[in-house]
PDB file of C-alpha atoms in Angstrom:
ATOM      1  CA  UNK A1283     -12.929-119.169-196.323  1.00 95.00           C
ATOM      2  CA  UNK A1284     -10.807-120.326-198.006  1.00 97.00           C
ATOM      3  CA  UNK A1285      -9.675-124.216-197.249  1.00 98.00           C
ATOM      4  CA  UNK A1286      -7.199-127.120-199.744  1.00 98.00           C
ATOM      5  CA  UNK A1287      -7.642-130.485-197.786  1.00 98.00           C
ATOM      6  CA  UNK A1288      -5.367-132.974-198.735  1.00 98.00           C
ATOM      7  CA  UNK A1289      -5.722-136.869-198.470  1.00 98.00           C
ATOM      8  CA  UNK A1290      -4.333-140.080-200.176  1.00 98.00           C
ATOM      9  CA  UNK A1291      -1.254-140.385-198.815  1.00 97.00           C
ATOM     10  CA  UNK A1292       0.287-143.401-197.015  1.00 97.00           C
ATOM     11  CA  UNK A1293       3.053-145.974-197.386  1.00 98.00           C
ATOM     12  CA  UNK A1294       3.813-147.327-200.275  1.00 98.00           C
ATOM     13  CA  UNK A1295       6.985-149.575-201.848  1.00 98.00           C
ATOM     14  CA  UNK A1296       9.807-148.186-203.907  1.00 98.00           C
ATOM     15  CA  UNK A1297       8.338-148.853-207.713  1.00 98.00           C
ATOM     16  CA  UNK A1298       4.927-148.601-206.341  1.00 98.00           C
ATOM     17  CA  UNK A1299       1.721-145.773-207.512  1.00 98.00           C
ATOM     18  CA  UNK A1300      -0.752-143.590-204.777  1.00 98.00           C
ATOM     19  CA  UNK A1301      -3.478-140.691-206.020  1.00 98.00           C
ATOM     20  CA  UNK A1302      -3.359-137.816-203.409  1.00 98.00           C
ATOM     21  CA  UNK A1303      -6.085-135.161-203.942  1.00 98.00           C
ATOM     22  CA  UNK A1304      -7.072-131.710-202.499  1.00 98.00           C
ATOM     23  CA  UNK A1305      -9.847-130.751-202.281  1.00 98.00           C
ATOM     24  CA  UNK A1306     -10.275-127.048-202.685  1.00 98.00           C
ATOM     25  CA  UNK A1307     -13.773-124.743-200.740  1.00 98.00           C
ATOM     26  CA  UNK A1308     -14.325-121.348-200.337  1.00 97.00           C
ATOM     27  CA  UNK A1309     -13.388-120.453-203.609  1.00 96.00           C
ATOM     28  CA  UNK A1310     -13.902-120.361-207.342  1.00 96.00           C
ATOM     29  CA  UNK A1311     -11.510-123.396-208.008  1.00 97.00           C
ATOM     30  CA  UNK A1312     -12.001-122.674-211.932  1.00 97.00           C
ATOM     31  CA  UNK A1313     -10.219-119.462-212.373  1.00 95.00           C
ATOM     32  CA  UNK A1314      -6.602-120.372-210.544  1.00 96.00           C
ATOM     33  CA  UNK A1315      -3.720-121.678-211.328  1.00 97.00           C
ATOM     34  CA  UNK A1316      -2.601-124.891-208.597  1.00 98.00           C
ATOM     35  CA  UNK A1317       0.554-126.386-207.238  1.00 98.00           C
ATOM     36  CA  UNK A1318       2.069-129.392-205.253  1.00 98.00           C
ATOM     37  CA  UNK A1319       4.815-128.557-203.567  1.00 98.00           C
ATOM     38  CA  UNK A1320       6.689-130.919-201.504  1.00 98.00           C
ATOM     39  CA  UNK A1321       8.851-130.677-198.364  1.00 98.00           C
ATOM     40  CA  UNK A1322      11.151-134.078-197.082  1.00 98.00           C
ATOM     41  CA  UNK A1323      11.351-134.592-193.522  1.00 97.00           C
ATOM     42  CA  UNK A1324      13.614-131.998-192.197  1.00 96.00           C
ATOM     43  CA  UNK A1325      14.098-130.307-195.407  1.00 98.00           C
ATOM     44  CA  UNK A1326      12.884-127.168-197.144  1.00 98.00           C
ATOM     45  CA  UNK A1327      10.305-126.833-200.217  1.00 98.00           C
ATOM     46  CA  UNK A1328      10.113-127.990-203.349  1.00 98.00           C
ATOM     47  CA  UNK A1329       8.127-127.503-206.440  1.00 98.00           C
ATOM     48  CA  UNK A1330       6.901-130.422-208.422  1.00 98.00           C
ATOM     49  CA  UNK A1331       3.954-129.809-210.451  1.00 98.00           C
ATOM     50  CA  UNK A1332       1.632-126.338-212.272  1.00 97.00           C
ATOM     51  CA  UNK A1333      -1.701-126.834-213.649  1.00 98.00           C
ATOM     52  CA  UNK A1334      -3.696-123.747-215.626  1.00 96.00           C
ATOM     53  CA  UNK A1335      -6.659-123.143-213.658  1.00 96.00           C
ATOM     54  CA  UNK A1336      -8.435-125.432-216.237  1.00 96.00           C
ATOM     55  CA  UNK A1337      -6.003-127.614-216.774  1.00 95.00           C
ATOM     56  CA  UNK A1338      -4.844-126.326-220.808  1.00 96.00           C
ATOM     57  CA  UNK A1339      -1.647-126.436-219.890  1.00 96.00           C
ATOM     58  CA  UNK A1340       0.441-127.911-217.476  1.00 97.00           C
ATOM     59  CA  UNK A1341       4.841-128.574-215.475  1.00 97.00           C
ATOM     60  CA  UNK A1342       6.209-130.630-213.757  1.00 98.00           C
ATOM     61  CA  UNK A1343       9.852-130.785-212.034  1.00 97.00           C
ATOM     62  CA  UNK A1344      12.383-132.272-213.741  1.00 97.00           C
ATOM     63  CA  UNK A1345      13.103-134.350-211.183  1.00 98.00           C
ATOM     64  CA  UNK A1346       9.682-136.254-210.795  1.00 98.00           C
ATOM     65  CA  UNK A1347       8.889-136.153-214.844  1.00 98.00           C
ATOM     66  CA  UNK A1348       7.428-138.748-216.680  1.00 97.00           C
ATOM     67  CA  UNK A1349       6.956-140.154-213.247  1.00 98.00           C
ATOM     68  CA  UNK A1350       3.580-137.761-211.907  1.00 98.00           C
ATOM     69  CA  UNK A1351       0.862-136.199-213.145  1.00 98.00           C
ATOM     70  CA  UNK A1352      -0.653-132.993-212.348  1.00 98.00           C
ATOM     71  CA  UNK A1353      -4.986-133.118-212.774  1.00 98.00           C
ATOM     72  CA  UNK A1354      -7.782-131.876-211.888  1.00 98.00           C
ATOM     73  CA  UNK A1355     -11.761-131.732-211.943  1.00 98.00           C
ATOM     74  CA  UNK A1356     -13.790-128.688-211.968  1.00 98.00           C
ATOM     75  CA  UNK A1357     -16.628-130.089-211.539  1.00 98.00           C
ATOM     76  CA  UNK A1358     -15.418-131.906-208.136  1.00 98.00           C
ATOM     77  CA  UNK A1359     -13.342-128.947-206.712  1.00 98.00           C
ATOM     78  CA  UNK A1360     -10.523-131.354-206.342  1.00 98.00           C
ATOM     79  CA  UNK A1361      -6.608-130.876-207.269  1.00 98.00           C
ATOM     80  CA  UNK A1362      -4.736-134.184-208.404  1.00 98.00           C
ATOM     81  CA  UNK A1363      -1.955-135.414-208.197  1.00 98.00           C
ATOM     82  CA  UNK A1364      -0.641-139.292-209.372  1.00 98.00           C
ATOM     83  CA  UNK A1365       2.828-140.589-208.167  1.00 98.00           C
ATOM     84  CA  UNK A1366       3.679-143.632-209.769  1.00 98.00           C
ATOM     85  CA  UNK A1367       7.283-145.455-209.730  1.00 98.00           C
ATOM     86  CA  UNK A1368       7.518-143.730-206.518  1.00 98.00           C
ATOM     87  CA  UNK A1369      11.441-143.707-205.357  1.00 98.00           C
ATOM     88  CA  UNK A1370      13.071-143.527-201.337  1.00 98.00           C
ATOM     89  CA  UNK A1371      13.267-139.426-202.130  1.00 98.00           C
ATOM     90  CA  UNK A1372       9.911-138.252-202.451  1.00 98.00           C
ATOM     91  CA  UNK A1373       9.202-139.246-199.642  1.00 98.00           C
ATOM     92  CA  UNK A1374       7.393-135.838-197.962  1.00 98.00           C
ATOM     93  CA  UNK A1375       4.483-134.476-196.685  1.00 98.00           C
ATOM     94  CA  UNK A1376       2.987-132.991-200.327  1.00 98.00           C
ATOM     95  CA  UNK A1377       1.255-129.712-200.254  1.00 98.00           C
ATOM     96  CA  UNK A1378      -1.622-128.370-201.969  1.00 98.00           C
ATOM     97  CA  UNK A1379      -1.601-125.293-203.297  1.00 98.00           C
ATOM     98  CA  UNK A1380      -3.283-122.226-204.451  1.00 98.00           C
ATOM     99  CA  UNK A1381      -1.595-119.143-206.947  1.00 97.00           C
ATOM    100  CA  UNK A1382      -2.148-115.535-206.440  1.00 94.00           C
ATOM    101  CA  UNK A1383      -4.329-114.080-208.807  1.00 89.00           C
ATOM    102  CA  UNK A1384      -2.586-110.207-209.334  1.00 86.00           C
ATOM    103  CA  UNK A1385      -5.275-108.156-210.977  1.00 86.00           C
ATOM    104  CA  UNK A1386      -2.595-105.477-212.010  1.00 86.00           C
ATOM    105  CA  UNK A1387      -0.609-108.688-213.077  1.00 86.00           C
ATOM    106  CA  UNK A1388      -2.446-111.830-214.132  1.00 85.00           C
ATOM    107  CA  UNK A1389      -2.020-115.131-212.159  1.00 85.00           C
ATOM    108  CA  UNK A1390       1.537-115.772-210.544  1.00 91.00           C
ATOM    109  CA  UNK A1391       3.160-117.953-209.493  1.00 94.00           C
ATOM    110  CA  UNK A1392       2.797-116.602-205.538  1.00 96.00           C
ATOM    111  CA  UNK A1393       1.053-119.299-203.114  1.00 97.00           C
ATOM    112  CA  UNK A1394      -1.863-117.181-200.771  1.00 97.00           C
ATOM    113  CA  UNK A1395      -3.337-120.669-199.791  1.00 98.00           C
ATOM    114  CA  UNK A1396      -1.346-123.574-199.162  1.00 98.00           C
ATOM    115  CA  UNK A1397      -3.055-127.111-197.384  1.00 98.00           C
ATOM    116  CA  UNK A1398      -1.864-128.497-194.330  1.00 98.00           C
ATOM    117  CA  UNK A1399      -0.653-131.140-196.324  1.00 98.00           C
ATOM    118  CA  UNK A1400       0.418-135.308-196.789  1.00 98.00           C
ATOM    119  CA  UNK A1401       2.319-137.540-196.114  1.00 98.00           C
ATOM    120  CA  UNK A1402       3.073-139.925-198.231  1.00 98.00           C
ATOM    121  CA  UNK A1403       5.850-142.570-197.318  1.00 98.00           C
ATOM    122  CA  UNK A1404       8.049-144.245-199.930  1.00 98.00           C
ATOM    123  CA  UNK A1405       9.945-147.502-198.280  1.00 97.00           C
ATOM    124  CA  UNK A1406      10.399-151.197-198.415  1.00 94.00           C
TER     125      UNK A1406
ATOM    126  CA  UNK B1175      17.820-122.988-213.185  1.00 95.00           C
ATOM    127  CA  UNK B1176      17.560-119.946-210.579  1.00 96.00           C
ATOM    128  CA  UNK B1177      19.485-120.146-207.531  1.00 98.00           C
ATOM    129  CA  UNK B1178      18.049-118.633-204.744  1.00 98.00           C
ATOM    130  CA  UNK B1179      20.488-118.810-201.842  1.00 98.00           C
ATOM    131  CA  UNK B1180      19.708-117.196-198.405  1.00 98.00           C
ATOM    132  CA  UNK B1181      22.437-116.504-195.265  1.00 95.00           C
ATOM    133  CA  UNK B1182      22.403-116.797-192.975  1.00 97.00           C
ATOM    134  CA  UNK B1183      21.065-120.651-192.822  1.00 98.00           C
ATOM    135  CA  UNK B1184      19.976-119.749-188.502  1.00 98.00           C
ATOM    136  CA  UNK B1185      20.448-116.371-186.540  1.00 97.00           C
ATOM    137  CA  UNK B1186      19.529-116.312-183.056  1.00 98.00           C
ATOM    138  CA  UNK B1187      18.211-112.630-181.925  1.00 98.00           C
ATOM    139  CA  UNK B1188      16.410-110.751-179.076  1.00 98.00           C
ATOM    140  CA  UNK B1189      13.233-109.983-178.382  1.00 98.00           C
ATOM    141  CA  UNK B1190      13.059-106.517-179.510  1.00 98.00           C
ATOM    142  CA  UNK B1191      15.205-106.368-182.022  1.00 98.00           C
ATOM    143  CA  UNK B1192      15.778-106.786-185.238  1.00 98.00           C
ATOM    144  CA  UNK B1193      16.185-109.711-187.919  1.00 98.00           C
ATOM    145  CA  UNK B1194      17.346-109.452-191.018  1.00 98.00           C
ATOM    146  CA  UNK B1195      17.557-112.402-193.910  1.00 98.00           C
ATOM    147  CA  UNK B1196      18.921-112.015-197.130  1.00 98.00           C
ATOM    148  CA  UNK B1197      18.082-113.808-200.335  1.00 98.00           C
ATOM    149  CA  UNK B1198      20.680-113.935-203.707  1.00 98.00           C
ATOM    150  CA  UNK B1199      19.633-115.205-206.773  1.00 98.00           C
ATOM    151  CA  UNK B1200      21.943-116.562-209.663  1.00 98.00           C
ATOM    152  CA  UNK B1201      19.651-114.125-212.079  1.00 97.00           C
ATOM    153  CA  UNK B1202      17.815-110.778-211.822  1.00 97.00           C
ATOM    154  CA  UNK B1203      14.163-110.980-210.614  1.00 97.00           C
ATOM    155  CA  UNK B1204      14.202-108.239-212.419  1.00 97.00           C
ATOM    156  CA  UNK B1205      11.121-107.604-215.089  1.00 95.00           C
ATOM    157  CA  UNK B1206      12.423-104.313-217.265  1.00 93.00           C
ATOM    158  CA  UNK B1207       8.489-104.365-218.668  1.00 93.00           C
ATOM    159  CA  UNK B1208       6.378-103.527-215.233  1.00 92.00           C
ATOM    160  CA  UNK B1209       9.722-102.483-212.917  1.00 94.00           C
ATOM    161  CA  UNK B1210       8.353-105.710-210.722  1.00 95.00           C
ATOM    162  CA  UNK B1211      11.346-107.768-209.399  1.00 97.00           C
ATOM    163  CA  UNK B1212       9.338-111.758-208.812  1.00 97.00           C
ATOM    164  CA  UNK B1213      10.517-112.875-205.533  1.00 98.00           C
ATOM    165  CA  UNK B1214       8.287-113.554-202.354  1.00 98.00           C
ATOM    166  CA  UNK B1215       8.827-114.081-199.408  1.00 98.00           C
ATOM    167  CA  UNK B1216       6.876-117.823-197.037  1.00 98.00           C
ATOM    168  CA  UNK B1217       7.024-118.063-192.998  1.00 98.00           C
ATOM    169  CA  UNK B1218       6.854-121.747-191.867  1.00 98.00           C
ATOM    170  CA  UNK B1219       6.628-121.987-188.033  1.00 98.00           C
ATOM    171  CA  UNK B1220       6.948-126.329-186.860  1.00 95.00           C
ATOM    172  CA  UNK B1221       4.006-129.087-187.577  1.00 95.00           C
ATOM    173  CA  UNK B1222       2.503-125.973-190.255  1.00 98.00           C
ATOM    174  CA  UNK B1223       2.507-125.385-193.996  1.00 98.00           C
ATOM    175  CA  UNK B1224       4.454-121.935-195.220  1.00 98.00           C
ATOM    176  CA  UNK B1225       2.529-118.543-195.224  1.00 98.00           C
ATOM    177  CA  UNK B1226       3.155-116.048-197.676  1.00 98.00           C
ATOM    178  CA  UNK B1227       4.252-112.600-196.430  1.00 98.00           C
ATOM    179  CA  UNK B1228       5.271-110.287-199.280  1.00 98.00           C
ATOM    180  CA  UNK B1229       5.555-111.037-202.658  1.00 97.00           C
ATOM    181  CA  UNK B1230       7.370-108.457-205.716  1.00 97.00           C
ATOM    182  CA  UNK B1231       9.847-108.234-203.188  1.00 98.00           C
ATOM    183  CA  UNK B1232       8.435-106.269-201.108  1.00 98.00           C
ATOM    184  CA  UNK B1233       4.166-106.108-200.396  1.00 97.00           C
ATOM    185  CA  UNK B1234       3.279-107.236-197.495  1.00 98.00           C
ATOM    186  CA  UNK B1235       0.013-109.661-197.990  1.00 97.00           C
ATOM    187  CA  UNK B1236      -3.137-108.686-196.639  1.00 96.00           C
ATOM    188  CA  UNK B1237      -2.810-109.546-192.549  1.00 97.00           C
ATOM    189  CA  UNK B1238       0.954-109.643-191.950  1.00 98.00           C
ATOM    190  CA  UNK B1239       1.914-107.478-188.993  1.00 97.00           C
ATOM    191  CA  UNK B1240       3.571-104.111-190.332  1.00 97.00           C
ATOM    192  CA  UNK B1241       7.338-105.516-188.223  1.00 98.00           C
ATOM    193  CA  UNK B1242       7.327-107.058-191.557  1.00 98.00           C
ATOM    194  CA  UNK B1243       8.729-105.953-194.281  1.00 98.00           C
ATOM    195  CA  UNK B1244      10.564-107.035-198.246  1.00 98.00           C
ATOM    196  CA  UNK B1245      13.792-104.838-200.010  1.00 98.00           C
ATOM    197  CA  UNK B1246      15.917-105.448-202.617  1.00 98.00           C
ATOM    198  CA  UNK B1247      16.098-105.586-206.094  1.00 98.00           C
ATOM    199  CA  UNK B1248      17.909-107.239-209.398  1.00 97.00           C
ATOM    200  CA  UNK B1249      19.107-110.190-207.417  1.00 98.00           C
ATOM    201  CA  UNK B1250      19.821-109.332-203.862  1.00 98.00           C
ATOM    202  CA  UNK B1251      16.920-109.449-201.612  1.00 98.00           C
ATOM    203  CA  UNK B1252      16.524-108.414-198.033  1.00 98.00           C
ATOM    204  CA  UNK B1253      13.660-109.615-195.003  1.00 98.00           C
ATOM    205  CA  UNK B1254      13.885-107.270-191.822  1.00 98.00           C
ATOM    206  CA  UNK B1255      11.289-107.887-188.877  1.00 98.00           C
ATOM    207  CA  UNK B1256      12.229-104.941-187.505  1.00 97.00           C
ATOM    208  CA  UNK B1257      11.210-105.851-183.435  1.00 97.00           C
ATOM    209  CA  UNK B1258      10.935-109.106-182.963  1.00 98.00           C
ATOM    210  CA  UNK B1259       8.631-111.485-180.943  1.00 98.00           C
ATOM    211  CA  UNK B1260       8.070-114.451-179.865  1.00 97.00           C
ATOM    212  CA  UNK B1261       5.479-115.725-182.701  1.00 97.00           C
ATOM    213  CA  UNK B1262       8.344-114.836-185.028  1.00 98.00           C
ATOM    214  CA  UNK B1263       9.674-117.918-184.798  1.00 98.00           C
ATOM    215  CA  UNK B1264       9.692-119.745-188.061  1.00 98.00           C
ATOM    216  CA  UNK B1265      11.217-120.904-190.867  1.00 98.00           C
ATOM    217  CA  UNK B1266      12.034-118.706-193.382  1.00 98.00           C
ATOM    218  CA  UNK B1267      12.143-119.273-197.393  1.00 98.00           C
ATOM    219  CA  UNK B1268      12.890-117.345-200.950  1.00 98.00           C
ATOM    220  CA  UNK B1269      10.965-118.263-203.518  1.00 98.00           C
ATOM    221  CA  UNK B1270      11.653-116.866-207.262  1.00 98.00           C
ATOM    222  CA  UNK B1271       8.798-116.755-210.241  1.00 96.00           C
ATOM    223  CA  UNK B1272      10.235-115.362-212.279  1.00 95.00           C
ATOM    224  CA  UNK B1273      11.513-117.519-214.684  1.00 86.00           C
ATOM    225  CA  UNK B1274       9.568-121.852-214.915  1.00 87.00           C
ATOM    226  CA  UNK B1275       9.634-124.155-214.526  1.00 91.00           C
ATOM    227  CA  UNK B1276      10.485-124.295-211.940  1.00 95.00           C
ATOM    228  CA  UNK B1277      10.010-122.699-209.107  1.00 96.00           C
ATOM    229  CA  UNK B1278      12.285-122.912-207.213  1.00 98.00           C
ATOM    230  CA  UNK B1279      13.049-121.506-203.813  1.00 98.00           C
ATOM    231  CA  UNK B1280      15.932-120.891-200.791  1.00 98.00           C
ATOM    232  CA  UNK B1281      17.368-123.679-198.609  1.00 98.00           C
ATOM    233  CA  UNK B1282      15.335-121.649-194.872  1.00 98.00           C
ATOM    234  CA  UNK B1283      17.064-119.554-193.172  1.00 98.00           C
ATOM    235  CA  UNK B1284      16.092-120.805-189.562  1.00 98.00           C
ATOM    236  CA  UNK B1285      15.444-117.916-186.718  1.00 98.00           C
ATOM    237  CA  UNK B1286      15.332-118.239-182.931  1.00 98.00           C
ATOM    238  CA  UNK B1287      15.640-116.486-179.693  1.00 97.00           C
ATOM    239  CA  UNK B1288      18.930-114.965-177.844  1.00 96.00           C
TER     240      UNK B1288
END
């Protein structure tokens, strides 16, 4: 079965950096687009970033553009999110998410598997 | 950006009764070339990640009980739970994937037992 396991969360000061990772298993990782979605404590869901299955295309939300970078290593079945210049408002659980491949329409930004998430706390 | 607005923010329904959650998008999610609505629904229970319930507005994900159904087209969508069970207590989110980036979610609807 598909498993997505995030790691690397923790407490960091404003302005600091952190890299979170997501180890994938139970799927052909190199065949799927992947996303990061975050959820601030007690709040709703916010899409953060996307990377195409082969890493050739990336998109980031405006709220993190220029500060966060999504990447992947298909040889290691691992997804990453490098977070720089962290702000208090970046405090959230960060979920690694796989997108669905629809047999008729191809890859779609439908999130069929989610990791358990890793908590990033930005605080002085 | 497409804005997704859910209503109500919370609701309480008796066990065995019908629960209805609405989602409205700021622009149409219907793609004319394939006649599909780019709208998904998720369920999030406390302390858990979200779970995909419905996509293409009305296609039930594998393993999702048939008491969950999705309907609607264009800008107005509905998630219906036909007979509420105790395990359905959760927050429900709609999400559009029509015009990206960004992918956007509704603010969530909290469903409780009356």
